[in-house]
mmCIF file of C-alpha atoms and ligand atoms in Angstrom:
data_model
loop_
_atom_site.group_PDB
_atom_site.id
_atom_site.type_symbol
_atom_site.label_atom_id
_atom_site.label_comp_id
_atom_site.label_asym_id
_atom_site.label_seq_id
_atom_site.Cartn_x
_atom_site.Cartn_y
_atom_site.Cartn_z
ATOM 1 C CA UNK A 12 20.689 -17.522 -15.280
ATOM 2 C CA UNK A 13 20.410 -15.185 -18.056
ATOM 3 C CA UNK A 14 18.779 -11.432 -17.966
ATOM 4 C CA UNK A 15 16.210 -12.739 -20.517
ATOM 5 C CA UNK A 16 15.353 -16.102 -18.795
ATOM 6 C CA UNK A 17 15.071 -14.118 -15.211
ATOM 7 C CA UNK A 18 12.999 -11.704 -17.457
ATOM 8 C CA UNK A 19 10.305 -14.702 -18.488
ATOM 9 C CA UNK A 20 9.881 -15.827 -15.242
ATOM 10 C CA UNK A 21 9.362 -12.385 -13.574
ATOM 11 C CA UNK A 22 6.790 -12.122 -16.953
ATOM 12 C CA UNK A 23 4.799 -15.122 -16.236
ATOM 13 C CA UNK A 24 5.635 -14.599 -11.881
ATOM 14 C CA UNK A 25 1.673 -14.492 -11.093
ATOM 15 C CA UNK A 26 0.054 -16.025 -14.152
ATOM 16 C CA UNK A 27 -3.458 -17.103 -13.640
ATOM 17 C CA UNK A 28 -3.548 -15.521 -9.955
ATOM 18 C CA UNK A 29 -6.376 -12.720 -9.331
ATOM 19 C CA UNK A 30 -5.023 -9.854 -7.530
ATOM 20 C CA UNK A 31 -7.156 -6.597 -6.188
ATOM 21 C CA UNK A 32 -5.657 -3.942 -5.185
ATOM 22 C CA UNK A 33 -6.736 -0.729 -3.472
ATOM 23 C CA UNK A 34 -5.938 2.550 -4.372
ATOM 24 C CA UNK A 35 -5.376 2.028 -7.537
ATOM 25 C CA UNK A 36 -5.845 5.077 -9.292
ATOM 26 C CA UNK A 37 -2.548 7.045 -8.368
ATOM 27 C CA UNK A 38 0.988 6.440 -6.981
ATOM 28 C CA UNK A 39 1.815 3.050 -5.663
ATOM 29 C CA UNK A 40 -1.217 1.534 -6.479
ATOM 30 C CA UNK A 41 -1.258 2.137 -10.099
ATOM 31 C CA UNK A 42 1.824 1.585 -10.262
ATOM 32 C CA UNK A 43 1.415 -2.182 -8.778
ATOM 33 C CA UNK A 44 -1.627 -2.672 -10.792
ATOM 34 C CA UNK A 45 0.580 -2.600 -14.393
ATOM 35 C CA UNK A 46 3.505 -4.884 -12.706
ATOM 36 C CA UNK A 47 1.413 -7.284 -11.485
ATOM 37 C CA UNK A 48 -0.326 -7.907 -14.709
ATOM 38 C CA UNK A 49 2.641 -7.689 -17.239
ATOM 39 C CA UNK A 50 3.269 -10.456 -14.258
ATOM 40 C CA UNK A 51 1.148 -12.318 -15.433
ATOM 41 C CA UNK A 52 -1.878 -11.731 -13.400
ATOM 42 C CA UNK A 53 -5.790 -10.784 -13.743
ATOM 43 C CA UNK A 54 -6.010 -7.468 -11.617
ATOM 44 C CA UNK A 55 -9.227 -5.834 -10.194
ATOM 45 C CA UNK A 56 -8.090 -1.997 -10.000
ATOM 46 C CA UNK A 57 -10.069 -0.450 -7.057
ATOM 47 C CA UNK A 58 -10.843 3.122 -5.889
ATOM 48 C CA UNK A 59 -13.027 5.464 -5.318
ATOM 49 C CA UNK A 60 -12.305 7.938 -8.937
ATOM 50 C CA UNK A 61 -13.840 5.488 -11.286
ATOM 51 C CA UNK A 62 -12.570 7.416 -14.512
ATOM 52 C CA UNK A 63 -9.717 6.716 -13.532
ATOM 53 C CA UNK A 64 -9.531 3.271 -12.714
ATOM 54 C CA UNK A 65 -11.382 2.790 -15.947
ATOM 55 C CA UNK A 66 -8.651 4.564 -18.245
ATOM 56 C CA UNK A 67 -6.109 2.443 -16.497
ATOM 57 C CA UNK A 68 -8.207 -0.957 -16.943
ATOM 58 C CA UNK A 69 -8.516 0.409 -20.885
ATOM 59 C CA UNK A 70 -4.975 0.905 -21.164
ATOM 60 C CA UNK A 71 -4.345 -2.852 -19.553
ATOM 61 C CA UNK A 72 -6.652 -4.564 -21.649
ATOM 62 C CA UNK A 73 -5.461 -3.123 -25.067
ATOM 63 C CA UNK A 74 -2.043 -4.466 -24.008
ATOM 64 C CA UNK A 75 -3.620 -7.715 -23.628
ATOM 65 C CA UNK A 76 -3.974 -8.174 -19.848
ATOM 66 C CA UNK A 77 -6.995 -8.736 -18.063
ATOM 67 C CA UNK A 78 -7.941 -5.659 -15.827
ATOM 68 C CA UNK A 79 -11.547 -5.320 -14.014
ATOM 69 C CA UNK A 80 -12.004 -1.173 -12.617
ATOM 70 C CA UNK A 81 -13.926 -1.159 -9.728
ATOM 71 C CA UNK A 82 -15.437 1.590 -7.475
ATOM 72 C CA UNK A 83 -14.735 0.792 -4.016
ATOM 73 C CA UNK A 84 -14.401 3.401 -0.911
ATOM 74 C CA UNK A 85 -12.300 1.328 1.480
ATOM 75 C CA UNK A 86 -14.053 3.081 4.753
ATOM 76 C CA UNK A 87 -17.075 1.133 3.971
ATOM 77 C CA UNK A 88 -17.108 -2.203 4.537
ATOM 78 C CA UNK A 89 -20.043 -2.801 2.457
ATOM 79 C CA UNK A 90 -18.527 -1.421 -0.302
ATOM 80 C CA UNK A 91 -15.227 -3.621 -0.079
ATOM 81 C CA UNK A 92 -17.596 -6.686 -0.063
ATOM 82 C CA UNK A 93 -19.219 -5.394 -3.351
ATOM 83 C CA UNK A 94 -16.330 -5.330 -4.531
ATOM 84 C CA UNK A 95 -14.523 -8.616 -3.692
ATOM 85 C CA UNK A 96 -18.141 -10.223 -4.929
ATOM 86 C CA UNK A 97 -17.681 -8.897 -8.740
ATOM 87 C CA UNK A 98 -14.070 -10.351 -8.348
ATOM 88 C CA UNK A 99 -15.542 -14.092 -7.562
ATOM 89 C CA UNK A 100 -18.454 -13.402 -9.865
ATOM 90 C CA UNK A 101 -15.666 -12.528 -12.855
ATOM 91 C CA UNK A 102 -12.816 -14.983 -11.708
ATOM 92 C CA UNK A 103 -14.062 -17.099 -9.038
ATOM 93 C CA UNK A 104 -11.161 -16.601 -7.138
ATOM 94 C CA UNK A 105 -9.300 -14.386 -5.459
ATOM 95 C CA UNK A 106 -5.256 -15.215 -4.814
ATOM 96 C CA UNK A 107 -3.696 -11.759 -3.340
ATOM 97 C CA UNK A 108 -5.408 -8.765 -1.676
ATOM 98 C CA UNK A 109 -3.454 -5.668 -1.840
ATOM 99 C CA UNK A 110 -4.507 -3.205 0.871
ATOM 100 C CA UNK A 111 -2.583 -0.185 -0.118
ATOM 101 C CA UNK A 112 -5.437 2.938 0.069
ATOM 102 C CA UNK A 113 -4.214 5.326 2.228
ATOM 103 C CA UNK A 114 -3.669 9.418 2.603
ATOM 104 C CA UNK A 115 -2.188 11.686 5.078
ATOM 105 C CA UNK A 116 -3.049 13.800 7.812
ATOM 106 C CA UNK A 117 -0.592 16.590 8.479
ATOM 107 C CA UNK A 118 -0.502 19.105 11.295
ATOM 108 C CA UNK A 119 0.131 19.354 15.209
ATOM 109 C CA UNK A 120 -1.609 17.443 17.433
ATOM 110 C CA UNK A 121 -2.803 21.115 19.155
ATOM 111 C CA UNK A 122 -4.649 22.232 15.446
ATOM 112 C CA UNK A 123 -6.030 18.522 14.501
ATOM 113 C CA UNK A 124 -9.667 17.882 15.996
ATOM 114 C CA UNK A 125 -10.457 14.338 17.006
ATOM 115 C CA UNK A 126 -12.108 13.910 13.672
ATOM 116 C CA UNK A 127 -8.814 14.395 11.530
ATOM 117 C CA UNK A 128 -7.403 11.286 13.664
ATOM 118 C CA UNK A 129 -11.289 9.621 13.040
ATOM 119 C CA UNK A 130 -11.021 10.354 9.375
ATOM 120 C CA UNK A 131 -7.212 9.159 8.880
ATOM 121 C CA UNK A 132 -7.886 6.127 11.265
ATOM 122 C CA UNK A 133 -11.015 5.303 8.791
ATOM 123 C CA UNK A 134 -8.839 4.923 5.825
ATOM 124 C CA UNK A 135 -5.510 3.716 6.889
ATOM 125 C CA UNK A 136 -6.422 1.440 9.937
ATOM 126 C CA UNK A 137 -10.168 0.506 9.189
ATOM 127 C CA UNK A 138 -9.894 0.564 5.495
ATOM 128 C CA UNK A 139 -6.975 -2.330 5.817
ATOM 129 C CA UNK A 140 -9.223 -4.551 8.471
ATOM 130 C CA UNK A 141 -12.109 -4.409 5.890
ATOM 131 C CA UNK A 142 -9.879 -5.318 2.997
ATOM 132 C CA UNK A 143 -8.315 -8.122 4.522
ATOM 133 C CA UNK A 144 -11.576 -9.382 7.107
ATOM 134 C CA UNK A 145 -13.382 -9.706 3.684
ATOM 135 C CA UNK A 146 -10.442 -11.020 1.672
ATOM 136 C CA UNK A 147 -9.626 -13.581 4.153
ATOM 137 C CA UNK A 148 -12.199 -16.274 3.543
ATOM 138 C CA UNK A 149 -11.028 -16.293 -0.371
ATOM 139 C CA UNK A 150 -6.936 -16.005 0.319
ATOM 140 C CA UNK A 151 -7.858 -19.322 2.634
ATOM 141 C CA UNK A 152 -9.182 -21.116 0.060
ATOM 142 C CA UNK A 153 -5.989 -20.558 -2.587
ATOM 143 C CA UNK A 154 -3.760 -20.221 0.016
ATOM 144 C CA UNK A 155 -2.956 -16.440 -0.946
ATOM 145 C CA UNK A 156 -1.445 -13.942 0.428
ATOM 146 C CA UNK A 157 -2.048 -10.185 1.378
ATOM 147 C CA UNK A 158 -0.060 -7.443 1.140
ATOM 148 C CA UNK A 159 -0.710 -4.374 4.024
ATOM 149 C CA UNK A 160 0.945 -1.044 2.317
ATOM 150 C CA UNK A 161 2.295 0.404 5.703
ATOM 151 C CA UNK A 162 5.163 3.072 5.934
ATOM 152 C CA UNK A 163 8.465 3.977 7.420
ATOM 153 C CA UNK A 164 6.352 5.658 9.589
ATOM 154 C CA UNK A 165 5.119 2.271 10.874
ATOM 155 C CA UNK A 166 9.053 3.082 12.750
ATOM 156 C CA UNK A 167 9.289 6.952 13.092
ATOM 157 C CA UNK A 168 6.795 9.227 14.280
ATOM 158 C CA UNK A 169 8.042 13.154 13.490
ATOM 159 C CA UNK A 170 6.548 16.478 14.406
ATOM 160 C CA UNK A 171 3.094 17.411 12.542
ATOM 161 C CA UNK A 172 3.034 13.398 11.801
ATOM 162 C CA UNK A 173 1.112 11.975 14.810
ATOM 163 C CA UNK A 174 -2.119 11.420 12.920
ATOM 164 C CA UNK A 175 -0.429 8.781 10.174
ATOM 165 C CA UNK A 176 2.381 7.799 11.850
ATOM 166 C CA UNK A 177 -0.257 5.989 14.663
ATOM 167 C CA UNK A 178 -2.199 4.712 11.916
ATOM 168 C CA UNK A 179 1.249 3.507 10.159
ATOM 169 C CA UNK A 180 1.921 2.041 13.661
ATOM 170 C CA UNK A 181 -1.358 0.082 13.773
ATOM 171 C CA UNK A 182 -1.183 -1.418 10.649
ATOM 172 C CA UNK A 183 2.215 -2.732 12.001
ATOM 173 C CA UNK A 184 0.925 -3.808 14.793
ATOM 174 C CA UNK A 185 -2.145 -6.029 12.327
ATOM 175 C CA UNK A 186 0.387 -7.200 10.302
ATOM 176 C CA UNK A 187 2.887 -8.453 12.910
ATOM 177 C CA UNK A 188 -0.456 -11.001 14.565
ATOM 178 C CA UNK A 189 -1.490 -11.384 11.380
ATOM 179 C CA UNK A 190 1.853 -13.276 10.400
ATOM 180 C CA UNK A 191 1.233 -16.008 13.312
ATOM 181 C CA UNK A 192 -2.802 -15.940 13.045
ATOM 182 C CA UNK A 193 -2.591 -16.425 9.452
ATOM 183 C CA UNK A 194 0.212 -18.738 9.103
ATOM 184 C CA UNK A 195 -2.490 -21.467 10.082
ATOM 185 C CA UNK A 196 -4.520 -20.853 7.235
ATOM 186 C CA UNK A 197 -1.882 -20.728 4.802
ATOM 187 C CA UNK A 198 -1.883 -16.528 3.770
ATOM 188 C CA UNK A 199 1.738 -14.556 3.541
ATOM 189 C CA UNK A 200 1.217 -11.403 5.016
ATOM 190 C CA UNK A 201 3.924 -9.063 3.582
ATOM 191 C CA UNK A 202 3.737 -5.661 5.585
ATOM 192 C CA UNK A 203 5.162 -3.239 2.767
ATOM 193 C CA UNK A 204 7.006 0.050 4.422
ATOM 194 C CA UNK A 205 8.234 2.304 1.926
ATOM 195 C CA UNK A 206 10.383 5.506 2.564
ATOM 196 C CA UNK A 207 9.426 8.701 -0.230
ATOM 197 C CA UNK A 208 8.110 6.600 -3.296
ATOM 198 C CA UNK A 209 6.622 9.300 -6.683
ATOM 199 C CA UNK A 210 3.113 9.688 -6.038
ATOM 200 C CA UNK A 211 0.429 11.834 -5.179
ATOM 201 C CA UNK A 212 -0.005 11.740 -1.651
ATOM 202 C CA UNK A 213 1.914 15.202 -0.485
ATOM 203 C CA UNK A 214 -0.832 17.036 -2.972
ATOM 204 C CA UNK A 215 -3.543 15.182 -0.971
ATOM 205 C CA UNK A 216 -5.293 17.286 1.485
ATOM 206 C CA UNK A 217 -6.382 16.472 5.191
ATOM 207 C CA UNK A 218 -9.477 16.398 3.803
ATOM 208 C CA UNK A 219 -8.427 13.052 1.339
ATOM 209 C CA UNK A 220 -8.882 15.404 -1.423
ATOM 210 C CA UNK A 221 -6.234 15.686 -4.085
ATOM 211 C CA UNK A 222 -5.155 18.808 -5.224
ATOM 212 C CA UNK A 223 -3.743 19.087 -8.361
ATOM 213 C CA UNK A 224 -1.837 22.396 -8.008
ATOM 214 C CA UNK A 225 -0.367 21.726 -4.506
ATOM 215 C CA UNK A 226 3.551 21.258 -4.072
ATOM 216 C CA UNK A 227 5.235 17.758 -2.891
ATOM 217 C CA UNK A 228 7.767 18.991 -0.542
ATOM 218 C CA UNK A 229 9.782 16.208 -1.391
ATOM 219 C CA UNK A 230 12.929 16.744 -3.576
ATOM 220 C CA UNK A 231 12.972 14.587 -6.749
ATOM 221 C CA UNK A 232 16.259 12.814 -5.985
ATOM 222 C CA UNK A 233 15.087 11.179 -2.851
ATOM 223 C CA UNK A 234 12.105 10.043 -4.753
ATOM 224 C CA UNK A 235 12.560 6.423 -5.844
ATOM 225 C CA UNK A 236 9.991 5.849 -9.201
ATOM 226 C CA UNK A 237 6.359 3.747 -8.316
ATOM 227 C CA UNK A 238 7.401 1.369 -10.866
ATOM 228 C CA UNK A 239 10.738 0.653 -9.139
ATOM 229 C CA UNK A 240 8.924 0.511 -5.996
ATOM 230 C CA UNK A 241 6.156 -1.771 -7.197
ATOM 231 C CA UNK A 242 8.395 -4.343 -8.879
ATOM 232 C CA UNK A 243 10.027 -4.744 -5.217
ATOM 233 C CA UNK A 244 6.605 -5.233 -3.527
ATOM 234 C CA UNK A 245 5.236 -7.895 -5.996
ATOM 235 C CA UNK A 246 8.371 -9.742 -5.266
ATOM 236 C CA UNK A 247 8.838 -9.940 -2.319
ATOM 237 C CA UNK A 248 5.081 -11.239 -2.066
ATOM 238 C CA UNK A 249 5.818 -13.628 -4.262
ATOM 239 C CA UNK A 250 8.430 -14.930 -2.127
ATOM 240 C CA UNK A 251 5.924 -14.329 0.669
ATOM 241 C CA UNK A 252 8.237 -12.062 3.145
ATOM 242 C CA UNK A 253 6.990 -11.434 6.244
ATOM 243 C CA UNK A 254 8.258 -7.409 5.585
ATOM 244 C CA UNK A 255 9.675 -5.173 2.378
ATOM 245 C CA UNK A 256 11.365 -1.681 3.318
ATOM 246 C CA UNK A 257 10.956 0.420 0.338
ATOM 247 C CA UNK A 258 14.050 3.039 -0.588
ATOM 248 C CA UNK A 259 17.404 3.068 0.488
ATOM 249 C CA UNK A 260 17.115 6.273 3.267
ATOM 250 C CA UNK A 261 13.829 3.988 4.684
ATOM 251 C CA UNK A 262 16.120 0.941 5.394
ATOM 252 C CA UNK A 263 18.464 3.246 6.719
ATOM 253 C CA UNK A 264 15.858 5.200 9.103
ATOM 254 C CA UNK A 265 14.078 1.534 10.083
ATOM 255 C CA UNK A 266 17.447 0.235 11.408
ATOM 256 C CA UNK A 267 18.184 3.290 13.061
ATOM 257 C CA UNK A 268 14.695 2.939 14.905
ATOM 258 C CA UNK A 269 15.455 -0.684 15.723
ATOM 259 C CA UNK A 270 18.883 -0.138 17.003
ATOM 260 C CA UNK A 271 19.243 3.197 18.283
ATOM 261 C CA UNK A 272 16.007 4.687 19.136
ATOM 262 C CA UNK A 273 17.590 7.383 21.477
ATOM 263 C CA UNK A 274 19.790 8.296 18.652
ATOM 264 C CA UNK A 275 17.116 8.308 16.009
ATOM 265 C CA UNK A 276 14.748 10.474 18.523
ATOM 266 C CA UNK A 277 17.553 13.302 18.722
ATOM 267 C CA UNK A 278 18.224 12.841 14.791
ATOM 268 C CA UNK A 279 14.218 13.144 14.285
ATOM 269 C CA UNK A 280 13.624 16.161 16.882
ATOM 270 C CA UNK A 281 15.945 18.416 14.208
ATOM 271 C CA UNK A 282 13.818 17.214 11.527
ATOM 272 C CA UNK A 283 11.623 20.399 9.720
ATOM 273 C CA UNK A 284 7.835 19.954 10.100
ATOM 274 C CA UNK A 285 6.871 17.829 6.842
HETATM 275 P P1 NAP B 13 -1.538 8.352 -3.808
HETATM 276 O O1 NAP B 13 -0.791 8.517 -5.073
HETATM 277 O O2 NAP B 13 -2.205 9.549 -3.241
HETATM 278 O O3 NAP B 13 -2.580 7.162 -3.970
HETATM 279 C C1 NAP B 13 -3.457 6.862 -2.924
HETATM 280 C C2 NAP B 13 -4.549 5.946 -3.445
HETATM 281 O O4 NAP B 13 -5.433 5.624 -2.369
HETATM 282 C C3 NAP B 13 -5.369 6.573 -4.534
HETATM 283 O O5 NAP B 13 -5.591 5.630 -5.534
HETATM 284 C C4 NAP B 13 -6.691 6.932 -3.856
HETATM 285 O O6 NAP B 13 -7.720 6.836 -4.809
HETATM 286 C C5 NAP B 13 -6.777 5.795 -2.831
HETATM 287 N N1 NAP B 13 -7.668 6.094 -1.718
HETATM 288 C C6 NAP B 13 -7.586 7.084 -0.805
HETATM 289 N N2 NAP B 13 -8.633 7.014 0.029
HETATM 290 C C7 NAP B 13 -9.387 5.955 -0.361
HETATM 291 C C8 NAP B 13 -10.600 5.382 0.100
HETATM 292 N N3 NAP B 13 -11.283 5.866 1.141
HETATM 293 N N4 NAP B 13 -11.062 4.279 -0.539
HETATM 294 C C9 NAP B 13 -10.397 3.760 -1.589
HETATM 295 N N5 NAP B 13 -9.267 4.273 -2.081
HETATM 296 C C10 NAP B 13 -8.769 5.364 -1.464
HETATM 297 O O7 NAP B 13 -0.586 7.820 -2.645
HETATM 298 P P2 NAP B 13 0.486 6.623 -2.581
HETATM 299 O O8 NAP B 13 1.731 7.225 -2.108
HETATM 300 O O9 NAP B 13 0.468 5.812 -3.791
HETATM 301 O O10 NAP B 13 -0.146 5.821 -1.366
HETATM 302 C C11 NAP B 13 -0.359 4.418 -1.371
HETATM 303 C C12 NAP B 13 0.003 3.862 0.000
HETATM 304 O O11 NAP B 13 1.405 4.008 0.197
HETATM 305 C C13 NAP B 13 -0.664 4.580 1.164
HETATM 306 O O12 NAP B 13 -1.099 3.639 2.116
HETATM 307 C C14 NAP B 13 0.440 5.437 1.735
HETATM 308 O O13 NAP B 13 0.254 5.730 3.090
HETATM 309 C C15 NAP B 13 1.637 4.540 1.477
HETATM 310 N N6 NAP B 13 2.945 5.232 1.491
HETATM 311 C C16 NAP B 13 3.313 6.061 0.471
HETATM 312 C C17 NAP B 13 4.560 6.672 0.493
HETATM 313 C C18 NAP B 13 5.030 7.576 -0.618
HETATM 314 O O14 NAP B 13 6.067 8.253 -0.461
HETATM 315 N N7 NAP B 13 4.365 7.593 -1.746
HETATM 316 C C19 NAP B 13 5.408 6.458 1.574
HETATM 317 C C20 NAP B 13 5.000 5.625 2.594
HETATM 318 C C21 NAP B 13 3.778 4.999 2.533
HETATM 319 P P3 NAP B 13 -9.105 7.617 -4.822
HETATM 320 O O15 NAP B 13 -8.847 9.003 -4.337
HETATM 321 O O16 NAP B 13 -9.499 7.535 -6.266
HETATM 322 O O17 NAP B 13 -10.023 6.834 -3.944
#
């Protein structure tokens, strides 16, 4: 097949679908949002900074795509429904849910209160049940799919990491039943677990607050681009894979984890606090 045939049908790979996504004002989910509709699809961008979204949904449309900007805070349930309403009310259908808000809580276990787990868990755990809980009854009736936006930390769980790397773990855990309970419906579940993607979540406090002037401790080179990142996700939903591993050193860590834990765990315990 040639580049430029491959290219059309990557161009028109989602072309009439309706995809929201959350989180889609920085990072991943911005970055998914502009793939998916050069893809071909209608995309609800979703979030809580609505200037954001907006800009984004501007810059869509003038290119010719359809894009809907939507305030939603993912810890409120009521908010995702709201949400997924004005997508039927625009669309009237709704053919992949992208649950991909999420931040990170750093710091030992012996300085976190209970409430930095609570907040973290709100986001990253409950945020994903009450994307996909109110997704579901749509993605049944097209026979969607969903995509959970997990980590290598879904795998790994380092020093000063406990908080995210459990809620990483859960949404493992959802997406693992998920692929049997949903199967009957009809909806893919693809669990997405990317190593360092570009992004602004190591300038995001414990708070959830971004900070603009704060320094990602990650070194450039081992950061693979959103875009790159988000052309691998929307494919492998499309081919409705059960899991993607994002980067080259988080394929290498997962199979470490899966095939020599002990190893990994004495590889891991010389790793810096992140
Ligand atoms: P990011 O650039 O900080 O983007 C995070 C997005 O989540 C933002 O759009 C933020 O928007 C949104 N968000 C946070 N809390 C929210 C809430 N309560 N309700 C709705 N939206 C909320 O980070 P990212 O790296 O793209 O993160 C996306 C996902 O990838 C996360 O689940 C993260 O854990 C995962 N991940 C990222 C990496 C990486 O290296 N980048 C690695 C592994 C996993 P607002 O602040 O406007 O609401």
């Amino acid at each position: 097949m040639s580049q430029s045939s491959k290219q059309t049908i990557s161009q028109g790979l989602w072309q009439d679908k309706v995809v929201l996504i959350t989180g889609a004002s920085a990072g991943i989910g911005e970055a998914l949002s502009r793939t998916f509709a050069q893809q071909g699809a209608k995309v609800a961008v979703t979030a809580r900074r609505l200037d954001r979204l907006e800009a984004l949904a501007n810059e869509l449309t003038e290119q010719g795509y359809e894009a809907l900007a939507l305030a939603c805070d993912v810890t409120q349930r009521t908010s995702v429904e709201a949400c997924v309403q004005k997508v039927i009310d625009q669309w009237g259908r709704l053919d992949v849910m992208v649950a991909n808000a999420g931040f990170g809580v750093a710091g030992p276990l012996a300085r976190l209160t209970a409430e930095d787990y609570q907040r973290q868990f709100d986001t990253n755990v409950f945020g994903v049940i009450h994307s996909l809980k109110v997704a579901l009854p749509h993605l049944k009736e097209t026979q969607g799919r969903a995509i959970i936006v997990g980590s290598v930390n879904a795998y790994v769980s380092l020093a000063h990491n406990s908080a995210y790397a459990m809620s990483k773990f859960a949404v493992r855990a959802l997406a693992q039943s998920l692929w049997i309970e949903w199967a009957r419906y009809g909806v893919a579940v693809t669990l997405v677990n990317p190593g360092f993607v570009e992004s602004e979540i190591r300038k995001v406090n414990n708070q959830g607050v971004y900070k603009e002037d704060a320094k990602d401790f990650v070194p450039q080179w081992l950061m693979m681009p959103a875009q790159k990142a988000a052309q691998q996700i929307t494919k492998g939903c499309f081919k409705r894979k059960r899991e993607v591993i994002i980067t080259g050193h988080g394929k290498v860590i997962v199979f470490l984890a899966r095939l020599f834990p002990k190893l990994t765990f004495h590889l891991l315990k010389r790793a810096k606090k992140t």
